[in-house]
Coordinates of C-alpha atoms in Angstrom, one line a residue:
Chain A
M1 CA -0.1 0.5 -0.2
S2 CA 1.4 3.0 -1.6
F3 CA 1.4 6.5 0.7
T4 CA -0.8 8.0 -0.9
Q5 CA -2.8 4.8 0.4
L6 CA -2.7 5.3 3.0
T7 CA -3.7 8.6 3.8
F8 CA -6.8 8.2 1.4
Y9 CA -7.9 5.4 3.7
F10 CA -7.6 6.8 7.0
F11 CA -8.2 10.7 6.0
A12 CA -11.5 8.3 4.8
A13 CA -11.5 6.1 8.0
V14 CA -12.5 10.2 9.9
L15 CA -14.9 11.1 7.5
V16 CA -17.6 8.1 7.6
F17 CA -16.9 7.8 11.6
A18 CA -17.7 12.4 11.5
A19 CA -20.2 11.7 9.3
T20 CA -21.8 8.6 11.6
M21 CA -21.6 10.5 15.7
V22 CA -23.3 13.8 13.3
V23 CA -26.6 12.3 13.4
T24 CA -25.8 9.4 16.2
I25 CA -25.1 12.3 18.6
R26 CA -27.0 14.2 21.6
N27 CA -25.5 17.1 21.6
P28 CA -26.3 19.3 18.9
V29 CA -22.7 21.6 19.1
K30 CA -21.0 18.6 19.8
A31 CA -22.7 17.5 16.2
A32 CA -22.0 20.9 14.6
L33 CA -18.7 20.1 15.5
F34 CA -18.8 16.8 14.3
L35 CA -19.6 18.3 10.5
V36 CA -16.7 20.6 11.0
L37 CA -14.7 16.4 11.3
A38 CA -16.4 15.8 8.2
F39 CA -16.0 18.3 5.9
F40 CA -13.1 19.0 7.1
S41 CA -11.7 14.8 6.4
A42 CA -13.6 15.7 3.1
A43 CA -10.8 18.2 2.0
C44 CA -8.2 16.2 2.0
V45 CA -9.6 13.3 0.0
W46 CA -10.0 15.6 -2.7
M47 CA -6.1 17.3 -2.3
T48 CA -5.4 13.1 -2.8
L49 CA -7.0 13.7 -5.2
E50 CA -5.6 16.7 -6.9
A51 CA -8.4 19.0 -5.9
E52 CA -6.4 21.2 -3.8
F53 CA -8.5 24.1 -5.6
L54 CA -11.9 22.4 -5.2
A55 CA -9.9 21.1 -0.8
I56 CA -8.8 24.4 -0.2
V57 CA -12.7 26.2 -1.2
L58 CA -14.7 23.9 0.5
V59 CA -12.4 24.1 3.9
L60 CA -12.2 28.1 3.3
V61 CA -16.9 28.5 3.1
Y62 CA -18.1 25.3 5.1
V63 CA -15.7 25.0 6.9
G64 CA -14.1 29.0 7.6
A65 CA -17.7 30.9 6.6
V66 CA -21.3 28.6 6.8
M67 CA -20.1 25.6 9.7
V68 CA -19.0 29.5 12.1
L69 CA -22.5 30.6 12.2
F70 CA -24.3 27.4 12.2
L71 CA -22.0 27.0 15.0
F72 CA -23.3 30.4 16.4
V73 CA -27.1 29.9 16.2
V74 CA -26.4 26.2 17.7
M75 CA -25.5 27.2 20.5
M76 CA -27.8 29.9 21.9
L77 CA -30.2 27.1 21.6
D78 CA -31.7 25.6 24.2
I79 CA -33.2 22.0 22.9
N80 CA -35.6 20.6 25.3
L81 CA -34.3 16.2 23.8
A82 CA -37.6 14.6 25.1
R83 CA -39.8 17.2 23.1
M84 CA -38.3 16.7 19.7
Q85 CA -38.6 13.1 19.7
E86 CA -42.5 13.2 21.0
G87 CA -43.7 12.7 18.0
F88 CA -41.3 9.8 16.7
T89 CA -43.8 7.1 15.7
R90 CA -46.0 10.0 13.6
Y91 CA -43.4 10.7 11.3
L92 CA -41.5 7.1 11.2
P93 CA -42.7 6.1 8.2
V94 CA -42.9 9.2 6.1
G95 CA -39.0 9.0 7.8
A96 CA -38.7 5.5 6.3
L97 CA -39.7 6.5 3.0
V98 CA -37.4 9.0 2.5
A99 CA -35.3 7.4 4.4
A100 CA -36.2 3.6 1.4
L101 CA -35.5 6.7 -1.2
L102 CA -31.8 7.1 -0.7
V103 CA -30.7 3.7 -0.8
V104 CA -33.0 3.1 -3.8
E105 CA -30.9 6.1 -5.2
L106 CA -27.3 5.3 -4.2
V107 CA -27.4 1.7 -5.0
L108 CA -28.3 3.2 -8.1
V109 CA -25.9 5.5 -8.3
L110 CA -23.2 3.9 -6.6
G111 CA -23.9 -0.1 -8.0
G112 CA -25.6 0.7 -11.3
S113 CA -23.3 2.4 -15.7
F114 CA -22.4 5.4 -12.7
G115 CA -19.6 3.9 -11.6
S116 CA -15.9 6.3 -11.1
E117 CA -14.9 2.9 -13.4
Q118 CA -17.2 4.1 -17.2
L119 CA -15.6 7.0 -17.1
P120 CA -11.9 7.8 -18.9
R121 CA -9.1 8.1 -16.6
P122 CA -8.0 11.7 -16.4
A123 CA -4.7 12.2 -17.3
A124 CA -2.4 12.3 -15.1
Q125 CA -0.8 15.7 -14.9
G126 CA 2.8 17.6 -13.9
A127 CA 3.6 19.4 -11.6
D128 CA 3.3 23.1 -12.7
Y129 CA -0.4 21.8 -13.6
S130 CA -2.9 24.4 -12.3
N131 CA -5.5 23.2 -10.7
T132 CA -7.4 27.1 -10.0
R133 CA -6.3 28.4 -13.3
E134 CA -8.2 25.4 -15.6
L135 CA -10.8 25.3 -13.6
G136 CA -11.5 29.7 -14.5
G137 CA -10.9 29.6 -17.4
V138 CA -13.7 26.9 -18.1
L139 CA -15.7 28.2 -15.6
Y140 CA -15.7 32.6 -16.8
T141 CA -15.1 31.1 -20.2
T142 CA -17.5 27.8 -21.8
Y143 CA -20.2 28.2 -18.3
V144 CA -20.2 31.9 -18.0
Y145 CA -23.9 32.1 -17.5
P146 CA -24.5 29.5 -16.2
F147 CA -21.5 30.2 -13.4
E148 CA -23.8 34.4 -13.5
I149 CA -27.2 32.8 -13.2
A150 CA -26.0 31.1 -10.6
A151 CA -24.5 34.3 -8.6
V152 CA -27.6 36.6 -9.4
I153 CA -29.3 33.3 -7.9
L154 CA -27.9 33.7 -4.4
L155 CA -27.6 38.3 -4.6
V156 CA -31.6 37.4 -5.3
A157 CA -31.1 34.8 -1.8
I158 CA -29.4 36.7 0.2
I159 CA -31.7 39.8 -0.4
A160 CA -34.3 37.6 -0.5
A161 CA -33.1 36.8 3.8
I162 CA -32.3 40.0 4.3
V163 CA -36.0 41.8 3.1
L164 CA -38.0 37.8 6.1
T165 CA -35.1 39.5 8.3
L166 CA -35.3 43.5 8.4
R167 CA -37.9 44.9 10.5
K168 CA -38.2 48.3 12.2
R169 CA -37.9 49.2 15.7
P170 CA -39.3 52.1 16.7
D171 CA -37.3 52.7 19.8
T172 CA -34.0 51.8 18.6
K173 CA -31.3 54.3 19.5
Y174 CA -29.6 54.1 16.4
Q175 CA -26.4 56.3 15.1
D176 CA -25.1 57.8 12.3
P177 CA -21.7 58.6 12.7
A178 CA -21.5 60.7 9.6
K179 CA -24.0 63.4 12.0
Q180 CA -21.7 62.7 15.4
I181 CA -19.2 63.6 13.1
S182 CA -20.0 66.7 11.2
V183 CA -21.5 68.8 14.6
R184 CA -20.2 71.4 15.0
K185 CA -20.0 73.9 18.3
E186 CA -21.4 76.7 17.7
D187 CA -24.2 73.8 17.1
R188 CA -24.2 72.2 21.0
V189 CA -23.2 75.0 23.3
R190 CA -24.5 78.8 23.9
L191 CA -21.7 80.7 25.1
V192 CA -23.6 83.9 28.2
K193 CA -22.3 87.0 28.8
M194 CA -23.0 88.2 31.0
P195 CA -20.8 90.3 33.9
A196 CA -20.1 89.6 36.9
E197 CA -21.1 89.4 40.0
R198 CA -21.5 90.6 43.9
R199 CA -20.1 87.4 46.0
R200 CA -23.3 87.2 48.5
Q201 CA -22.4 87.1 52.3
G202 CA -21.8 84.1 53.3
D203 CA -19.9 82.2 50.4
Chain B
M1 CA 22.0 20.2 4.6
E2 CA 24.3 18.3 3.0
L3 CA 25.1 17.5 6.6
L4 CA 21.1 17.2 6.9
Q5 CA 21.0 14.6 3.9
S6 CA 24.3 12.6 4.8
L7 CA 23.1 12.1 9.0
V8 CA 20.0 10.8 7.0
G9 CA 21.4 8.9 3.5
G10 CA 21.2 5.3 5.5
L11 CA 17.6 5.0 5.9
P12 CA 14.4 4.4 3.1
A13 CA 14.1 6.8 0.9
W14 CA 9.8 8.1 3.0
I15 CA 11.9 8.4 6.4
Q16 CA 14.6 10.7 4.6
I17 CA 12.5 13.4 3.6
G18 CA 9.8 13.1 6.2
L19 CA 13.2 13.7 8.4
I20 CA 13.8 16.3 6.7
N21 CA 10.9 18.0 6.8
V22 CA 10.3 18.1 10.1
A23 CA 14.0 18.7 10.2
K24 CA 13.0 22.0 8.2
I25 CA 9.2 22.5 10.7
V26 CA 12.2 22.8 13.2
V27 CA 14.5 25.5 11.6
I28 CA 10.8 27.3 10.8
L29 CA 8.9 27.1 14.2
V30 CA 11.7 27.6 16.7
P31 CA 13.0 31.0 15.5
L32 CA 8.5 31.9 15.6
M33 CA 8.3 30.6 18.6
L34 CA 11.7 32.9 19.9
A35 CA 9.8 35.4 18.2
V36 CA 6.3 35.0 20.5
A37 CA 8.5 35.3 23.6
Y38 CA 10.5 38.8 22.5
L39 CA 7.7 40.5 20.7
T40 CA 5.8 40.3 23.7
F41 CA 8.7 41.7 25.0
A42 CA 9.2 43.6 22.8
E43 CA 5.2 45.2 22.8
R44 CA 6.0 45.7 27.0
K45 CA 8.2 47.8 26.2
I46 CA 8.0 49.9 23.3
I47 CA 4.3 50.7 24.8
G48 CA 6.0 51.7 27.3
Y49 CA 8.3 54.6 26.2
M50 CA 5.4 55.7 24.5
Q51 CA 3.7 56.3 28.0
V52 CA 6.5 57.3 29.6
R53 CA 7.9 54.1 31.4
I54 CA 10.4 52.3 31.4
G55 CA 9.1 48.8 31.4
P56 CA 10.4 45.6 32.5
N57 CA 13.7 46.0 33.5
R58 CA 14.5 43.6 36.6
V59 CA 15.2 40.1 35.2
G60 CA 18.2 39.8 33.4
P61 CA 20.1 42.6 31.8
R62 CA 17.8 45.9 31.1
G63 CA 14.9 42.9 30.9
W64 CA 16.4 40.7 28.5
L65 CA 15.1 37.8 30.6
Q66 CA 11.5 38.2 31.0
P67 CA 9.5 36.2 27.9
I68 CA 12.1 33.3 29.1
A69 CA 10.3 34.0 33.1
D70 CA 7.0 34.6 31.5
A71 CA 7.5 31.0 30.3
L72 CA 8.4 29.3 33.3
K73 CA 5.5 30.6 35.3
L74 CA 3.5 30.2 33.0
L75 CA 3.8 25.9 32.4
L76 CA 5.0 25.6 36.4
K77 CA 1.1 27.1 37.3
E78 CA -1.6 24.9 37.7
V79 CA -4.4 24.2 34.8
I80 CA -8.1 24.9 36.3
I81 CA -10.5 23.6 34.1
P82 CA -13.1 24.5 35.5
T83 CA -16.5 22.0 36.7
N84 CA -19.6 21.6 34.7
S85 CA -16.9 21.8 31.6
N86 CA -16.6 20.2 28.1
R87 CA -13.4 18.8 28.9
F88 CA -12.4 17.5 25.4
L89 CA -13.9 20.7 24.1
F90 CA -12.0 22.6 26.8
L91 CA -8.7 21.3 26.3
L92 CA -8.5 21.1 22.1
A93 CA -9.9 25.1 22.6
P94 CA -6.5 26.1 22.4
V95 CA -4.9 23.5 19.8
L96 CA -7.5 24.1 17.6
S97 CA -6.0 28.4 18.1
I98 CA -1.9 27.2 17.6
T99 CA -2.9 24.6 15.3
P100 CA -3.8 27.4 11.8
A101 CA -1.2 29.6 13.1
L102 CA 1.1 27.8 12.3
A103 CA 0.6 25.4 9.9
A104 CA 0.5 28.9 7.9
W105 CA 4.2 29.7 8.0
A106 CA 4.4 26.1 5.9
V107 CA 3.8 28.4 2.0
M108 CA 5.2 31.3 3.9
P109 CA 7.9 32.6 1.0
F110 CA 11.3 33.3 3.4
S111 CA 13.5 34.2 -0.1
D112 CA 13.2 33.2 -3.7
S113 CA 14.2 29.9 -2.5
M114 CA 13.4 29.2 1.2
V115 CA 10.3 27.7 1.0
L116 CA 8.8 25.0 3.4
A117 CA 5.5 24.1 0.4
D118 CA 5.4 26.4 -2.8
I119 CA 2.7 25.1 -3.8
D120 CA 0.6 26.0 -6.5
A121 CA -2.8 27.9 -4.2
S122 CA -0.9 29.0 -1.3
L123 CA -2.6 32.0 -1.7
L124 CA -6.3 30.2 -0.9
Y125 CA -4.6 27.6 1.5
I126 CA -3.3 30.8 3.9
L127 CA -6.4 32.1 3.6
A128 CA -8.0 28.7 4.4
L129 CA -6.0 27.8 7.7
T130 CA -6.6 31.6 9.3
S131 CA -10.0 30.9 8.3
M132 CA -9.9 27.6 10.9
G133 CA -8.4 29.9 13.9
V134 CA -11.9 31.0 14.9
Y135 CA -12.6 27.9 16.0
G136 CA -10.6 27.8 18.3
V137 CA -12.2 31.1 20.1
I138 CA -15.6 29.8 19.9
I139 CA -15.0 25.9 21.6
A140 CA -13.5 27.6 24.1
G141 CA -15.8 30.1 25.0
W142 CA -18.9 27.1 25.1
A143 CA -16.5 25.0 26.4
S144 CA -16.3 27.2 29.5
N145 CA -19.3 27.0 30.4
S146 CA -19.4 30.7 31.1
K147 CA -21.3 34.0 30.0
Y148 CA -17.8 36.3 29.9
A149 CA -16.3 33.4 28.0
F150 CA -19.3 32.8 26.4
L151 CA -20.0 36.5 25.4
G152 CA -16.4 37.2 24.0
A153 CA -17.0 34.3 22.2
M154 CA -20.0 35.1 20.6
R155 CA -18.7 38.4 20.0
S156 CA -15.7 37.7 18.2
A157 CA -17.5 35.5 15.7
A158 CA -19.2 38.2 14.8
Q159 CA -16.3 40.1 14.5
I160 CA -14.0 37.3 12.6
V161 CA -16.2 37.0 10.1
A162 CA -17.2 40.4 9.5
Y163 CA -13.9 41.1 8.6
E164 CA -12.5 37.7 7.3
I165 CA -15.0 38.4 4.2
A166 CA -13.0 42.2 3.0
M167 CA -9.2 41.2 3.8
G168 CA -10.1 38.3 1.9
F169 CA -11.7 40.3 -1.1
A170 CA -8.3 42.7 -0.2
L171 CA -6.2 39.2 -1.6
V172 CA -8.1 38.5 -4.0
G173 CA -6.8 42.4 -5.8
V174 CA -3.8 41.8 -5.1
L175 CA -4.4 38.2 -7.4
M176 CA -5.4 39.8 -9.9
A177 CA -2.8 42.8 -10.3
A178 CA 0.2 40.0 -10.2
G179 CA -1.6 37.5 -11.8
S180 CA -1.2 33.7 -9.4
L181 CA -1.8 32.6 -6.4
N182 CA 1.6 31.6 -5.5
L183 CA 3.5 34.2 -2.6
R184 CA 6.1 33.5 -4.0
E185 CA 4.9 34.5 -7.3
I186 CA 3.7 37.5 -5.8
V187 CA 6.7 39.0 -5.0
L188 CA 8.4 38.1 -7.4
A189 CA 6.0 39.7 -9.8
Q190 CA 6.5 43.1 -7.7
S191 CA 11.0 43.2 -7.9
G192 CA 12.3 45.7 -9.0
G193 CA 12.4 48.6 -6.2
L194 CA 10.4 50.0 -4.5
H195 CA 8.2 51.4 -7.4
Q196 CA 6.9 47.8 -7.7
W197 CA 5.9 47.2 -4.8
Y198 CA 2.1 46.8 -4.9
L199 CA 1.5 48.7 -1.4
W200 CA 1.1 51.7 -4.5
P201 CA -1.2 50.0 -6.4
L202 CA -2.8 49.1 -4.0
F203 CA -3.2 50.9 -1.5
P204 CA -7.0 51.4 -0.3
L205 CA -6.0 47.3 -0.3
F206 CA -4.1 47.5 1.8
L207 CA -5.4 49.1 4.3
V208 CA -7.9 47.3 4.4
Y209 CA -6.0 44.4 4.6
F210 CA -4.1 45.5 8.1
I211 CA -6.4 46.8 10.0
S212 CA -9.2 43.3 8.6
G213 CA -5.3 41.9 10.1
V214 CA -5.6 43.6 13.0
A215 CA -9.1 43.0 13.8
E216 CA -8.6 39.5 12.8
T217 CA -5.7 39.3 16.3
N218 CA -8.4 39.9 18.6
R219 CA -6.0 43.5 19.0
A220 CA -6.8 46.6 20.5
P221 CA -8.1 48.9 18.6
F222 CA -10.5 45.8 17.5
D223 CA -10.3 43.4 20.8
V224 CA -14.1 43.4 22.3
A225 CA -13.4 39.2 22.2
E226 CA -11.2 40.0 25.3
G227 CA -13.2 43.8 26.6
E228 CA -11.3 43.5 29.8
S229 CA -13.6 46.4 31.5
E230 CA -16.6 44.7 30.4
I231 CA -16.3 41.1 30.1
V232 CA -13.0 40.7 31.9
A233 CA -11.4 38.8 29.6
G234 CA -14.0 37.5 27.6
F235 CA -13.5 34.1 25.8
H236 CA -10.0 33.0 27.5
V237 CA -11.4 34.0 31.2
E238 CA -11.5 30.7 32.5
Y239 CA -8.2 29.8 31.6
S240 CA -5.3 29.1 33.2
G241 CA -1.4 28.6 33.5
M242 CA -0.2 26.5 29.7
T243 CA -3.9 26.1 28.2
F244 CA -3.6 30.0 28.7
A245 CA 0.1 30.1 27.2
I246 CA -1.5 28.3 23.8
F247 CA -4.3 31.1 23.4
F248 CA -1.8 34.3 24.1
L249 CA 1.4 32.6 21.6
A250 CA -2.1 31.8 19.1
E251 CA -2.6 35.5 19.6
Y252 CA 0.7 36.4 18.6
A253 CA 1.9 33.7 16.3
N254 CA -1.0 35.4 14.5
M255 CA 0.4 38.9 15.1
I256 CA 3.6 37.8 12.7
L257 CA 1.3 36.2 11.1
I258 CA -0.7 38.6 9.3
A259 CA 2.8 40.3 9.0
A260 CA 4.8 38.3 7.3
L261 CA 1.6 38.6 4.8
T262 CA 1.6 41.8 4.3
A263 CA 5.0 42.5 3.6
V264 CA 4.6 39.2 1.2
M265 CA 1.6 41.0 -0.8
F266 CA 2.6 44.5 -0.1
L267 CA 5.9 45.2 1.1
G268 CA 7.6 43.7 -1.8
G269 CA 8.3 40.7 0.4
W270 CA 12.8 40.0 0.7
H271 CA 13.4 43.0 -1.9
A272 CA 15.3 45.4 -1.2
P273 CA 13.5 49.1 -1.1
I274 CA 16.1 49.9 -4.6
D275 CA 17.8 47.5 -6.3
T276 CA 20.8 48.3 -7.3
G277 CA 21.4 44.5 -8.8
F278 CA 23.9 43.5 -5.5
T279 CA 22.9 41.9 -2.8
V280 CA 24.7 42.9 -0.3
V281 CA 22.0 42.7 2.6
P282 CA 20.2 38.8 3.2
P283 CA 17.1 39.5 0.8
M284 CA 15.5 36.9 4.6
L285 CA 17.0 40.3 6.6
W286 CA 15.1 42.6 4.7
F287 CA 11.8 40.1 4.8
V288 CA 12.2 40.1 9.1
G289 CA 13.3 44.2 8.8
K290 CA 9.4 44.2 6.7
I291 CA 7.6 42.1 9.2
A292 CA 9.4 44.2 11.7
F293 CA 8.5 47.1 10.9
V294 CA 5.1 45.9 10.5
L295 CA 4.3 45.0 13.8
F296 CA 5.8 48.1 14.7
F297 CA 2.1 49.5 13.4
F298 CA 0.2 46.5 15.9
L299 CA 2.1 48.5 18.5
W300 CA 1.9 51.8 17.9
L301 CA -2.3 51.2 17.2
R302 CA -2.9 49.8 20.5
A303 CA -0.8 52.0 22.3
T304 CA -3.3 55.7 20.8
F305 CA -5.9 54.4 20.3
P306 CA -9.8 53.4 22.3
R307 CA -11.2 50.6 21.6
Y308 CA -14.6 50.5 19.2
R309 CA -17.3 50.1 20.3
Y310 CA -19.3 46.7 19.1
D311 CA -21.5 48.4 16.8
Q312 CA -18.3 50.2 15.7
I313 CA -16.1 47.3 14.4
M314 CA -19.8 46.0 12.5
R315 CA -19.4 49.1 11.0
L316 CA -16.8 49.6 9.4
G317 CA -16.0 46.1 8.6
W318 CA -19.7 45.2 6.7
K319 CA -20.1 49.2 5.8
V320 CA -16.7 50.5 4.7
F321 CA -13.8 47.8 4.4
I322 CA -16.7 45.8 2.3
P323 CA -17.6 48.8 -1.1
V324 CA -13.9 50.1 -0.1
T325 CA -12.5 46.3 -1.2
L326 CA -15.5 45.4 -4.0
V327 CA -14.9 49.4 -5.7
W328 CA -11.4 48.9 -6.0
I329 CA -11.1 44.9 -7.4
G330 CA -13.5 46.9 -10.1
V331 CA -10.3 49.9 -10.7
I332 CA -8.1 47.1 -11.2
G333 CA -10.2 45.2 -13.2
F334 CA -10.5 47.9 -15.2
F335 CA -6.7 49.6 -16.0
T336 CA -5.0 46.1 -16.5
F337 CA -8.2 45.1 -19.2
F338 CA -9.3 49.3 -20.8
T339 CA -5.2 51.3 -20.1
P340 CA -2.2 51.5 -20.7
V341 CA -1.0 51.7 -17.1
G342 CA -1.8 47.8 -16.9
H343 CA 1.6 46.7 -16.5
W344 CA 1.8 48.6 -13.3
F345 CA 0.2 45.5 -11.9
H346 CA 1.7 42.7 -13.4

């Protein structure tokens, strides 16, 4: 077994373990952390496939940003497990149906005609081959319209999310820094000129 | 290097490669750790002088052994694990915060030939690793089972996510100008003296990158994650002894990393400011000098500015820095493709 194979099996084992823990562990924060580990191992597996751009972007986007926000939310939840498990028997048939469907799809993909052995083996590239440059070249020439449309859809989704959550609260004390800076002494301070007074008795 | 190769010559090839790489890693990390130790000393001295004090001057000649004494003290102190904390995560958090801070140094080009891993996407690698540093803070805050620590972790998470975006966009500008993701090639694209450095054409991005770097490392004036006056010490309030020391190490290693990256991407890396054609000063010395220069700014900022308020930090990150970087990326694109001065960027 070569060193590359050894690393592949190591990261693959960690990935499977972490993925199993995500769905079995009770504590939601720990589940989120195991998801982070799963993403990271997946990135390492991709790295052994010489897809370094995808691997690094997976870490950058999912581990570095998405999961941080996920944890942010999950940590502040107070989840009552007993209440969540209440409808277990009621939802069991639906869940079982979805699970069965997933298994069938997976069997079709992995066992049928879609396996990686059906495709021609990609040519091995030299050490100076830039994965990122190739991807960028294809993405911005051949697939520029799908890419741009996907970007616009994401932008719409972002704006929609903001619009849905944006509520004007009347009691917010909002500060406008531009106004704060442009304040002049004349606006706030009034100098009053008055004659000196005599000191009263007893002071 | 030859000595090293002759030492391990009799062993199998993969052990040889492994040993040589470990030796290289040690050669990078030991000076880095020393630099961290003396950066703390420099910080106390410089801020001391700025505030008309003397700073530490008791341990050793002129206080030079102070960081060693501090390290020994922290090593010998008891590591307290709070009851009701999550023991495993509590101990994992410092590890998670120091690992990215050290691993990022793997792709740092110290000179034209001195780089541990000269990988093609090193800029992305750095971005990915620095984005993982936040986990140390978040997990520390949650696992401590303390309100102060948790508040600090929440503040820090929001802040780091906000500034990471501005930082990433600033780096997009750099890679557009250099046409490469490889840090070594980015430095090579700036060869030819002071006027070729990206500091000039990318000046707004330089400012955004440096200030975001200060915010990312949770340094003053962006240190609301620690905020001594409000939440004691923020996310590491429950940590003591060596576990605290590791957070401390990570913070300072990150500072040096940001300084080194600023030098690589905007200040011409190992290049001398004036290209004379001779190498009088070794290139690495220029690089170290530039790092020290940027680090001085970190300390200067801390001595000068009061802490930002939390909403002001968020406003600066989202509403000022991100638009500035986006506009400047547009400007770079315009200049590179439509005007004859595009060569300035290449």
